[in-house]
CSV table of N, CA and C in Angstrom, one decimal:
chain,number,residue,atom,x,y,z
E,76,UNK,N,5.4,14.4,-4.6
E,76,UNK,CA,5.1,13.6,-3.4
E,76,UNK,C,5.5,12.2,-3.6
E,77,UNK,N,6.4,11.6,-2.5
E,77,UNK,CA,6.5,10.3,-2.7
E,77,UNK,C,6.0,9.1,-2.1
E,78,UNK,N,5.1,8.1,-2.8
E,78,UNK,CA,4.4,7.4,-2.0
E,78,UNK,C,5.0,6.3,-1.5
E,79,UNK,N,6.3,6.5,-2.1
E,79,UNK,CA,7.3,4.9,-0.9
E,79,UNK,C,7.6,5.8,-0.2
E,80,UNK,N,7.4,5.2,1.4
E,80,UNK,CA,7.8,5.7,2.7
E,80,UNK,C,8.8,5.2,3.3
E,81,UNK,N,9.9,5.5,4.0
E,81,UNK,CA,11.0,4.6,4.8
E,81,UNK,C,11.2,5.1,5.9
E,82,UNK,N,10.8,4.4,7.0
E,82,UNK,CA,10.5,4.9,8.2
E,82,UNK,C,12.3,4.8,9.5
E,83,UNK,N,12.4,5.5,10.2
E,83,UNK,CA,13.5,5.5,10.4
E,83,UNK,C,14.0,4.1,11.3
E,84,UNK,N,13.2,2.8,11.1
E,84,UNK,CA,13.8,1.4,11.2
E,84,UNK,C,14.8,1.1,10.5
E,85,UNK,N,15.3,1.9,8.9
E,85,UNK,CA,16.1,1.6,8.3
E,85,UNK,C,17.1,1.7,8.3
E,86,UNK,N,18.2,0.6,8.6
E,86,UNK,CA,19.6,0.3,8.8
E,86,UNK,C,20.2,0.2,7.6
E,87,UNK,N,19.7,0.4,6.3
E,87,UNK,CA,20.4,0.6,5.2
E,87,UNK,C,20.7,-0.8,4.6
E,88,UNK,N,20.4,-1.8,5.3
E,88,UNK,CA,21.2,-3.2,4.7
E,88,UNK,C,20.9,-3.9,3.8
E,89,UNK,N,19.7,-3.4,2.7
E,89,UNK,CA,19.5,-3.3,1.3
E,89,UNK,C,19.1,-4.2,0.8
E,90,UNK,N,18.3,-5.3,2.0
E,90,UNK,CA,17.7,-6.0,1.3
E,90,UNK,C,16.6,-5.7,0.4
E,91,UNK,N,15.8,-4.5,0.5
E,91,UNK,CA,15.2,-4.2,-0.1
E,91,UNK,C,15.7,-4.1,-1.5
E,92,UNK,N,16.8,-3.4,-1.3
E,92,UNK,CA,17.1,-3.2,-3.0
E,92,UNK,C,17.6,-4.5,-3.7
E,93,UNK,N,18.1,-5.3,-3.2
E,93,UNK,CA,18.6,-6.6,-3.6
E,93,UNK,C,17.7,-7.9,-3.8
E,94,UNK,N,16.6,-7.3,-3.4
E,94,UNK,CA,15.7,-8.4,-4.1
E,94,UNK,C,14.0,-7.6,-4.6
E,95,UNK,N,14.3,-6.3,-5.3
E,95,UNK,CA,12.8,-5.7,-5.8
E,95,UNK,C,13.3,-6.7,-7.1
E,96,UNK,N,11.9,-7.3,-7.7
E,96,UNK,CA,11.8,-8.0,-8.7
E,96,UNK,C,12.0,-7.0,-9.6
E,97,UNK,N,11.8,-5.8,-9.8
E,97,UNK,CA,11.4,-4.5,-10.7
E,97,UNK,C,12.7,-4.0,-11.0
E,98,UNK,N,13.7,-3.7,-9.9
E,98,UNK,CA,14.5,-2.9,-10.2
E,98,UNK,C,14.3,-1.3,-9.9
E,99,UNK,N,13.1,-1.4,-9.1
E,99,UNK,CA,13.0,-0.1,-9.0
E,99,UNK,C,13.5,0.6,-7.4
E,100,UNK,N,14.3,-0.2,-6.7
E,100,UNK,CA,15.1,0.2,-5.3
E,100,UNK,C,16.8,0.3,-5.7
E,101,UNK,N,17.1,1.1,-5.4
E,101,UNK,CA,18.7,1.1,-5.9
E,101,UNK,C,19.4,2.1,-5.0
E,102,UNK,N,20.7,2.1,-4.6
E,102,UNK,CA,21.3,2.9,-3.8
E,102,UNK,C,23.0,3.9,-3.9
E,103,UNK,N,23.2,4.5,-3.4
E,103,UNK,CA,24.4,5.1,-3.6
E,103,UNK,C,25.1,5.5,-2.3
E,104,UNK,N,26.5,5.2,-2.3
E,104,UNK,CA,26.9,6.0,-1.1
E,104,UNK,C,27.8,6.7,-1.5
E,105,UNK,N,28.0,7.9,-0.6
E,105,UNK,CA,28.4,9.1,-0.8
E,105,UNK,C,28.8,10.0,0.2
E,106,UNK,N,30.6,9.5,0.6
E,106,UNK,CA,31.2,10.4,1.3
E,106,UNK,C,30.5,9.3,2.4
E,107,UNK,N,30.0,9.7,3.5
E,107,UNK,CA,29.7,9.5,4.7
E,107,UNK,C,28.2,8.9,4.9
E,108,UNK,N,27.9,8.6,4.0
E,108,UNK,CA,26.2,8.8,3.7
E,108,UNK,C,25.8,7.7,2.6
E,109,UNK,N,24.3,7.0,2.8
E,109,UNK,CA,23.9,5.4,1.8
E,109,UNK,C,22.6,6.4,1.8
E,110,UNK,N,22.6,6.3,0.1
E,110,UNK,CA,21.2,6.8,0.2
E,110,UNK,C,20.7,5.8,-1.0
E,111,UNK,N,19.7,5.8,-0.2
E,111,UNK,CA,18.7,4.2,-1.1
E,111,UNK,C,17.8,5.4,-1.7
E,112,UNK,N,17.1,4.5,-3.2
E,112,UNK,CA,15.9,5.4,-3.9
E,112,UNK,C,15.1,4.4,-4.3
E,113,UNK,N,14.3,5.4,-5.0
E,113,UNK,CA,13.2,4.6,-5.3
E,113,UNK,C,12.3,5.1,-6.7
E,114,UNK,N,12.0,4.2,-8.1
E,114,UNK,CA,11.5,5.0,-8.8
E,114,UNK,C,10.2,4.4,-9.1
E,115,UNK,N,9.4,5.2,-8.6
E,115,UNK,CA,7.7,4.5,-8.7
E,115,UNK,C,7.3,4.6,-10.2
E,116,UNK,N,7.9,4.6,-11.3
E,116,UNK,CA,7.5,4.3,-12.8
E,116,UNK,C,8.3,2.7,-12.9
E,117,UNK,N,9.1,2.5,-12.2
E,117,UNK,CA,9.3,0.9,-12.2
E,117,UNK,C,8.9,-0.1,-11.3
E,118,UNK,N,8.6,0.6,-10.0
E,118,UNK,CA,7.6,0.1,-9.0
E,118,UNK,C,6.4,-0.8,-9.5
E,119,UNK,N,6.3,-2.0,-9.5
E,119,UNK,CA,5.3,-3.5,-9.4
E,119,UNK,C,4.1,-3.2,-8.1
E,120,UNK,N,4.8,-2.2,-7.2
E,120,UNK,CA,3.7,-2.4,-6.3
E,120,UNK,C,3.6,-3.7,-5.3
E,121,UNK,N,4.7,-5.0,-5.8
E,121,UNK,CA,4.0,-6.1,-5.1
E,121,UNK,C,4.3,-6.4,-3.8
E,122,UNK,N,4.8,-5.4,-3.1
E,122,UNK,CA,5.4,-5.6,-1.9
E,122,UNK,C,6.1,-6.5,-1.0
E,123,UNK,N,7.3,-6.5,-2.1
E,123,UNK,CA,8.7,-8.0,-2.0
E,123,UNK,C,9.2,-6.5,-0.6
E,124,UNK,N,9.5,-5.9,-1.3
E,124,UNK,CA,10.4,-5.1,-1.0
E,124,UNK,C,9.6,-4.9,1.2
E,125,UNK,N,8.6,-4.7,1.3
E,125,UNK,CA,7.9,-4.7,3.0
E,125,UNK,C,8.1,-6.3,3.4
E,126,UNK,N,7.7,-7.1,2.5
E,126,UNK,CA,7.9,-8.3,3.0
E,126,UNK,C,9.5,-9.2,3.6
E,127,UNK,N,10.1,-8.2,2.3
E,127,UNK,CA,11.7,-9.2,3.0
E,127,UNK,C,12.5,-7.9,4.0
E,128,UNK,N,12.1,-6.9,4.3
E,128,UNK,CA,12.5,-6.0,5.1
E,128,UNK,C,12.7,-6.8,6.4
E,129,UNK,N,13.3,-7.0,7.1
E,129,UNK,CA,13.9,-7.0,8.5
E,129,UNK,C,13.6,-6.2,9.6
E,130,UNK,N,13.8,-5.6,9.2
E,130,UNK,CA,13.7,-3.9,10.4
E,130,UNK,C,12.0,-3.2,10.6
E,131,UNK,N,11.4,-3.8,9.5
E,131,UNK,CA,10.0,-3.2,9.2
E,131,UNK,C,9.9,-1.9,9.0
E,132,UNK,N,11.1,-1.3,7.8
E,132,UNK,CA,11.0,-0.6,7.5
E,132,UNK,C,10.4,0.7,6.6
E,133,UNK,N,9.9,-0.5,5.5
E,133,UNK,CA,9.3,0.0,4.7
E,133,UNK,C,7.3,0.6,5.3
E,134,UNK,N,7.0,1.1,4.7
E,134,UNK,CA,5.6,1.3,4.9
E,134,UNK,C,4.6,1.4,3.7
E,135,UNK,N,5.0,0.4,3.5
E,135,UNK,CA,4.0,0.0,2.0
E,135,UNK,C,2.6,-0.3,1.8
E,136,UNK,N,1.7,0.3,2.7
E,136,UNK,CA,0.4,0.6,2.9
E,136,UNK,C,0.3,1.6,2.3
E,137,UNK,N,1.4,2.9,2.3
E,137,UNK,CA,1.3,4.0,1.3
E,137,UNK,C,1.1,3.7,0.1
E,138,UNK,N,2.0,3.1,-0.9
E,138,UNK,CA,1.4,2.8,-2.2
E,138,UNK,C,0.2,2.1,-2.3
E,139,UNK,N,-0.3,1.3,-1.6
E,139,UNK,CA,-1.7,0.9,-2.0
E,139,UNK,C,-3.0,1.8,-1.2
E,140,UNK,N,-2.6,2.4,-0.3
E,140,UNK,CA,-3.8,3.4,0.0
E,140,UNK,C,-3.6,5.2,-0.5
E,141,UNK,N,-2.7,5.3,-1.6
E,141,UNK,CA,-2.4,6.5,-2.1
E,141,UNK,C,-3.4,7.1,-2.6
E,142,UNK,N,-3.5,8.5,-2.3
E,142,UNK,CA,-4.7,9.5,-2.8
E,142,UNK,C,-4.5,9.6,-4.4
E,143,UNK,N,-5.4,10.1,-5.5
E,143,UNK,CA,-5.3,10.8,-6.4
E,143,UNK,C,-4.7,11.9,-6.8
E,144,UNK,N,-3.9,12.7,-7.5
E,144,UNK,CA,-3.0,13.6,-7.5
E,144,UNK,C,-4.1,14.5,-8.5
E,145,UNK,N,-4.5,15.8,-8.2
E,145,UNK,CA,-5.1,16.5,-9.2
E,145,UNK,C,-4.2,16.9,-10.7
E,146,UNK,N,-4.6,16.6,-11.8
E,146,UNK,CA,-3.2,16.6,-12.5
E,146,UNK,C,-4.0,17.6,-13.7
E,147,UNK,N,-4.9,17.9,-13.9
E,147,UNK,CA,-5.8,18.8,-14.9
E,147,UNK,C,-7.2,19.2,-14.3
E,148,UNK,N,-7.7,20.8,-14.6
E,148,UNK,CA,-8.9,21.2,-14.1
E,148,UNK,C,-9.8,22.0,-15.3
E,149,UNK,N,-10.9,21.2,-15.7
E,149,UNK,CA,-11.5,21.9,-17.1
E,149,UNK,C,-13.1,22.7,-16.8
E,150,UNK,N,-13.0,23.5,-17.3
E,150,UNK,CA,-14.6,24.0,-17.3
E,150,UNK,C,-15.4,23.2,-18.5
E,151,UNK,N,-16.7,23.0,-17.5
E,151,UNK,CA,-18.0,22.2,-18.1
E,151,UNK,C,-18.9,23.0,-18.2
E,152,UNK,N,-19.2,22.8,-19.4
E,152,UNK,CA,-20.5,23.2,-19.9
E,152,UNK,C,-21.9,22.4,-19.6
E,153,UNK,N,-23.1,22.7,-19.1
E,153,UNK,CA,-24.1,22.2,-18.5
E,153,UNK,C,-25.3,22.3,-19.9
E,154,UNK,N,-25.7,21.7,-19.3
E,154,UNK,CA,-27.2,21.4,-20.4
E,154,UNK,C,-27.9,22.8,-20.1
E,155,UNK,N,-28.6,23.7,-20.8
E,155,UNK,CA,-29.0,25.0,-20.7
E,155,UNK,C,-30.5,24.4,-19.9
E,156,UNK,N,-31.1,23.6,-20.2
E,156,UNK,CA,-32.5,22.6,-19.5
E,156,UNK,C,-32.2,22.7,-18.2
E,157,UNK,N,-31.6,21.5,-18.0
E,157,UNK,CA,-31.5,21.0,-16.4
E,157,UNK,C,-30.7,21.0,-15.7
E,158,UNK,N,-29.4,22.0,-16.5
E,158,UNK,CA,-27.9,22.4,-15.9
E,158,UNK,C,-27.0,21.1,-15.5
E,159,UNK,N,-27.1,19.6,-15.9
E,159,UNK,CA,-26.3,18.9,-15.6
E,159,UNK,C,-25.1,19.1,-16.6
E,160,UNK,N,-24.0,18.9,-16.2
E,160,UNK,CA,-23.0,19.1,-17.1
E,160,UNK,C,-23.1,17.7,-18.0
E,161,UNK,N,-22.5,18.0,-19.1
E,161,UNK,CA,-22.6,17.4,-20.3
E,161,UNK,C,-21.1,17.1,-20.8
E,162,UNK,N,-20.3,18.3,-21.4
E,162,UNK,CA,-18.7,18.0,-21.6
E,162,UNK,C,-18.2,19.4,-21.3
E,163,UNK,N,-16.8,18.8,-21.3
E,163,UNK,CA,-16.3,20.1,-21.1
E,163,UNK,C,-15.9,21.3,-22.2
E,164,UNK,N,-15.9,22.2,-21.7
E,164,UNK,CA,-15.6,23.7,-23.1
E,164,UNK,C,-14.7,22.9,-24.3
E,165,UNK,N,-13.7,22.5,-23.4
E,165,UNK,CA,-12.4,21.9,-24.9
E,165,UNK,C,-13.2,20.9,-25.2
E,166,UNK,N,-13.9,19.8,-25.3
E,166,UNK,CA,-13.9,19.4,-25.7
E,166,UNK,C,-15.7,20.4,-26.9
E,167,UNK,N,-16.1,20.7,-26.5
E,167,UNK,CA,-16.8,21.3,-27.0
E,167,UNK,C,-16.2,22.3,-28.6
E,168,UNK,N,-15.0,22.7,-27.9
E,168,UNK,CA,-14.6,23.4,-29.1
E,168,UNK,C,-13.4,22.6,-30.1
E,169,UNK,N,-13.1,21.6,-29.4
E,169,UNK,CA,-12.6,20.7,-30.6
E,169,UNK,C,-13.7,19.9,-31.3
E,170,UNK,N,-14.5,19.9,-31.0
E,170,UNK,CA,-16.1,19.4,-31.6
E,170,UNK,C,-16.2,20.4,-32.9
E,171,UNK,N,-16.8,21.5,-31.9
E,171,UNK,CA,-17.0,22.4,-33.2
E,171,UNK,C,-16.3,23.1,-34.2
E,172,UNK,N,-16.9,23.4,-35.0
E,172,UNK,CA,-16.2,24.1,-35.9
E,172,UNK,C,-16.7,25.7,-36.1
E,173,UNK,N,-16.3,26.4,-37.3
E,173,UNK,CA,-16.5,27.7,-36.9
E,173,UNK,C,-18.2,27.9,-37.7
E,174,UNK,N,-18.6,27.4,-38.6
E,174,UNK,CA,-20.1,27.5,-38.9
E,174,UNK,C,-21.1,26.9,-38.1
E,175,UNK,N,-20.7,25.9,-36.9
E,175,UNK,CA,-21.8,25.2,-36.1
E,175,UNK,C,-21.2,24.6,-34.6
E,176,UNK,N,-22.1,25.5,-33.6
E,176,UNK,CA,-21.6,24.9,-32.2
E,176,UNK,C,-22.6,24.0,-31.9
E,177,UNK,N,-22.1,23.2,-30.9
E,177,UNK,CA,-22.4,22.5,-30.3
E,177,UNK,C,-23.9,22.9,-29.5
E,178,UNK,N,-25.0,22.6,-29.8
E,178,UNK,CA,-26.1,22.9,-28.7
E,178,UNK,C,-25.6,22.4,-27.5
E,179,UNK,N,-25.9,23.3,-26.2
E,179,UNK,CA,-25.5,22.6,-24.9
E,179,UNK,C,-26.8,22.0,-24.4
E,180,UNK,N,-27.0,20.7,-24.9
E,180,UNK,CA,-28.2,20.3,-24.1
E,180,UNK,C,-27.6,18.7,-23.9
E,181,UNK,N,-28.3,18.1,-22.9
E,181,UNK,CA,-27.8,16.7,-22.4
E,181,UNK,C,-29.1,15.8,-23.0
E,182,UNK,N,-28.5,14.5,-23.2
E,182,UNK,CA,-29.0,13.5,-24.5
E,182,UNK,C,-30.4,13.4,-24.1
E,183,UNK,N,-31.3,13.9,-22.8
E,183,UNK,CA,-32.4,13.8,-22.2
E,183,UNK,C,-33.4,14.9,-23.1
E,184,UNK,N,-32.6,16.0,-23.5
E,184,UNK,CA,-33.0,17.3,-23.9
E,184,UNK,C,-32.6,17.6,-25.3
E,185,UNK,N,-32.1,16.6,-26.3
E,185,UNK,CA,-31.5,16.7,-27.3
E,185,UNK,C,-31.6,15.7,-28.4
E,186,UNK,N,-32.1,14.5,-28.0
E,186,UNK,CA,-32.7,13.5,-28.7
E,186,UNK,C,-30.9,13.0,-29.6
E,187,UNK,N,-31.6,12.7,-30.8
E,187,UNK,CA,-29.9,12.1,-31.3
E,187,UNK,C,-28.6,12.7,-31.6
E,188,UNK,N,-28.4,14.1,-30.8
E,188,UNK,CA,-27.6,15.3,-31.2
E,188,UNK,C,-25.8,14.4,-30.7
E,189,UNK,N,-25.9,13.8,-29.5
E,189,UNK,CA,-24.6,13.1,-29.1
E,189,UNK,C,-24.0,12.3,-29.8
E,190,UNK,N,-25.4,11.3,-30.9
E,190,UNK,CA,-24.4,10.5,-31.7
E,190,UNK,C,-24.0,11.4,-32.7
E,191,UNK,N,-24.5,12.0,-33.0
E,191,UNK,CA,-23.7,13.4,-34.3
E,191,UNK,C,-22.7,14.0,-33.8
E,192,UNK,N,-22.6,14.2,-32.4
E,192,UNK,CA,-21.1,14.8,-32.1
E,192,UNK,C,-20.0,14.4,-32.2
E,193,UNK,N,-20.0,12.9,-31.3
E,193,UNK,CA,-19.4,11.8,-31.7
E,193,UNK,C,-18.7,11.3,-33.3
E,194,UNK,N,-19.8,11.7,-33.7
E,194,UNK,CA,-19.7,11.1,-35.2
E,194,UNK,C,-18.6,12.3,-36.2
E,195,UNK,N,-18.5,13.7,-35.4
E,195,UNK,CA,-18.1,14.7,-35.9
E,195,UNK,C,-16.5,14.7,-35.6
E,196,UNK,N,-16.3,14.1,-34.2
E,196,UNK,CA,-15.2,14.1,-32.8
E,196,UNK,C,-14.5,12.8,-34.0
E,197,UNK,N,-15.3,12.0,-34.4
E,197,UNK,CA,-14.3,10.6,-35.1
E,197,UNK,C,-13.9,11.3,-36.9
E,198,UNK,N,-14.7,11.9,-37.1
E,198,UNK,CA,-14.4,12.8,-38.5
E,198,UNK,C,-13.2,13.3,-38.7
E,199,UNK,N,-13.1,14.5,-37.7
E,199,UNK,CA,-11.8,15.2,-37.5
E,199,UNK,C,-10.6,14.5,-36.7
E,200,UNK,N,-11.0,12.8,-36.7
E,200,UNK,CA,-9.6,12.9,-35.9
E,200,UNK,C,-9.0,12.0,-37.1
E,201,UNK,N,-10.0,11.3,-37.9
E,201,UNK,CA,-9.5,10.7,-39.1
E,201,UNK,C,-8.9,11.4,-39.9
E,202,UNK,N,-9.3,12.8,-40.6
E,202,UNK,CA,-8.8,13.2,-40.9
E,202,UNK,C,-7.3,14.1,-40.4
E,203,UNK,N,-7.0,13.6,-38.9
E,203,UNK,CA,-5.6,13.9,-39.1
E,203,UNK,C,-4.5,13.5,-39.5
């Protein structure tokens, strides 16, 4: 999904691309056809590019009111007490090891068990 919008005000006349501070508007023409782009990993966000538009073409309220993109979904393990979730499975089993799991209880129902996890979580990563 792309969160720069260009609405069909656009006459192509590039001011946009000729003055993004970033470098992130750039164009090509081709055959019969100007196709302007856009790469939102160099995108600043600062909206030179809506401000020196002419035509009002840009609609750069998209990038600053853009939703969240779901990008990972993990199952959570709940405190066995009071069912609030606590962490998730992976992280539970990069915790554990094969002679000792993880109690699922939350730090209310478990007294100092979190800083021992923690303390187990910085063990194994030193040791990589």
């Amino acid at each position: 999904m792309s969160f720069f919008k260009v609405n069909e005000n656009c006459n192509g006349c590039l001011a946009c691309v000729q003055n993004c501070p970033a470098g992130a508007l750039n164009y090509f023409d081709q055959e019969d056809s100007r196709k302007i782009l856009h790469n939102m990993s160099l995108c600043a966000r600062c909206g030179h590019c809506w401000r020196i538009c002419p035509q009002d073409a840009i609609e750069f309220k998209v990038l600053l009111t853009g939703r969240f993109d779901l990008v990972t979904t993990l199952d959570l393990v709940h405190c066995k007490v009071c069912g609030e979730p606590i962490y998730t499975a992976s992280l539970g089993d990069t915790v554990s090891n094969n002679t000792q799991t993880i109690e699922p209880l939350c730090p209310d129902h478990k007294g100092s068990e979190p800083i021992n996890v923690w303390k187990k979580l910085a063990s194994k990563r030193a040791s990589q």
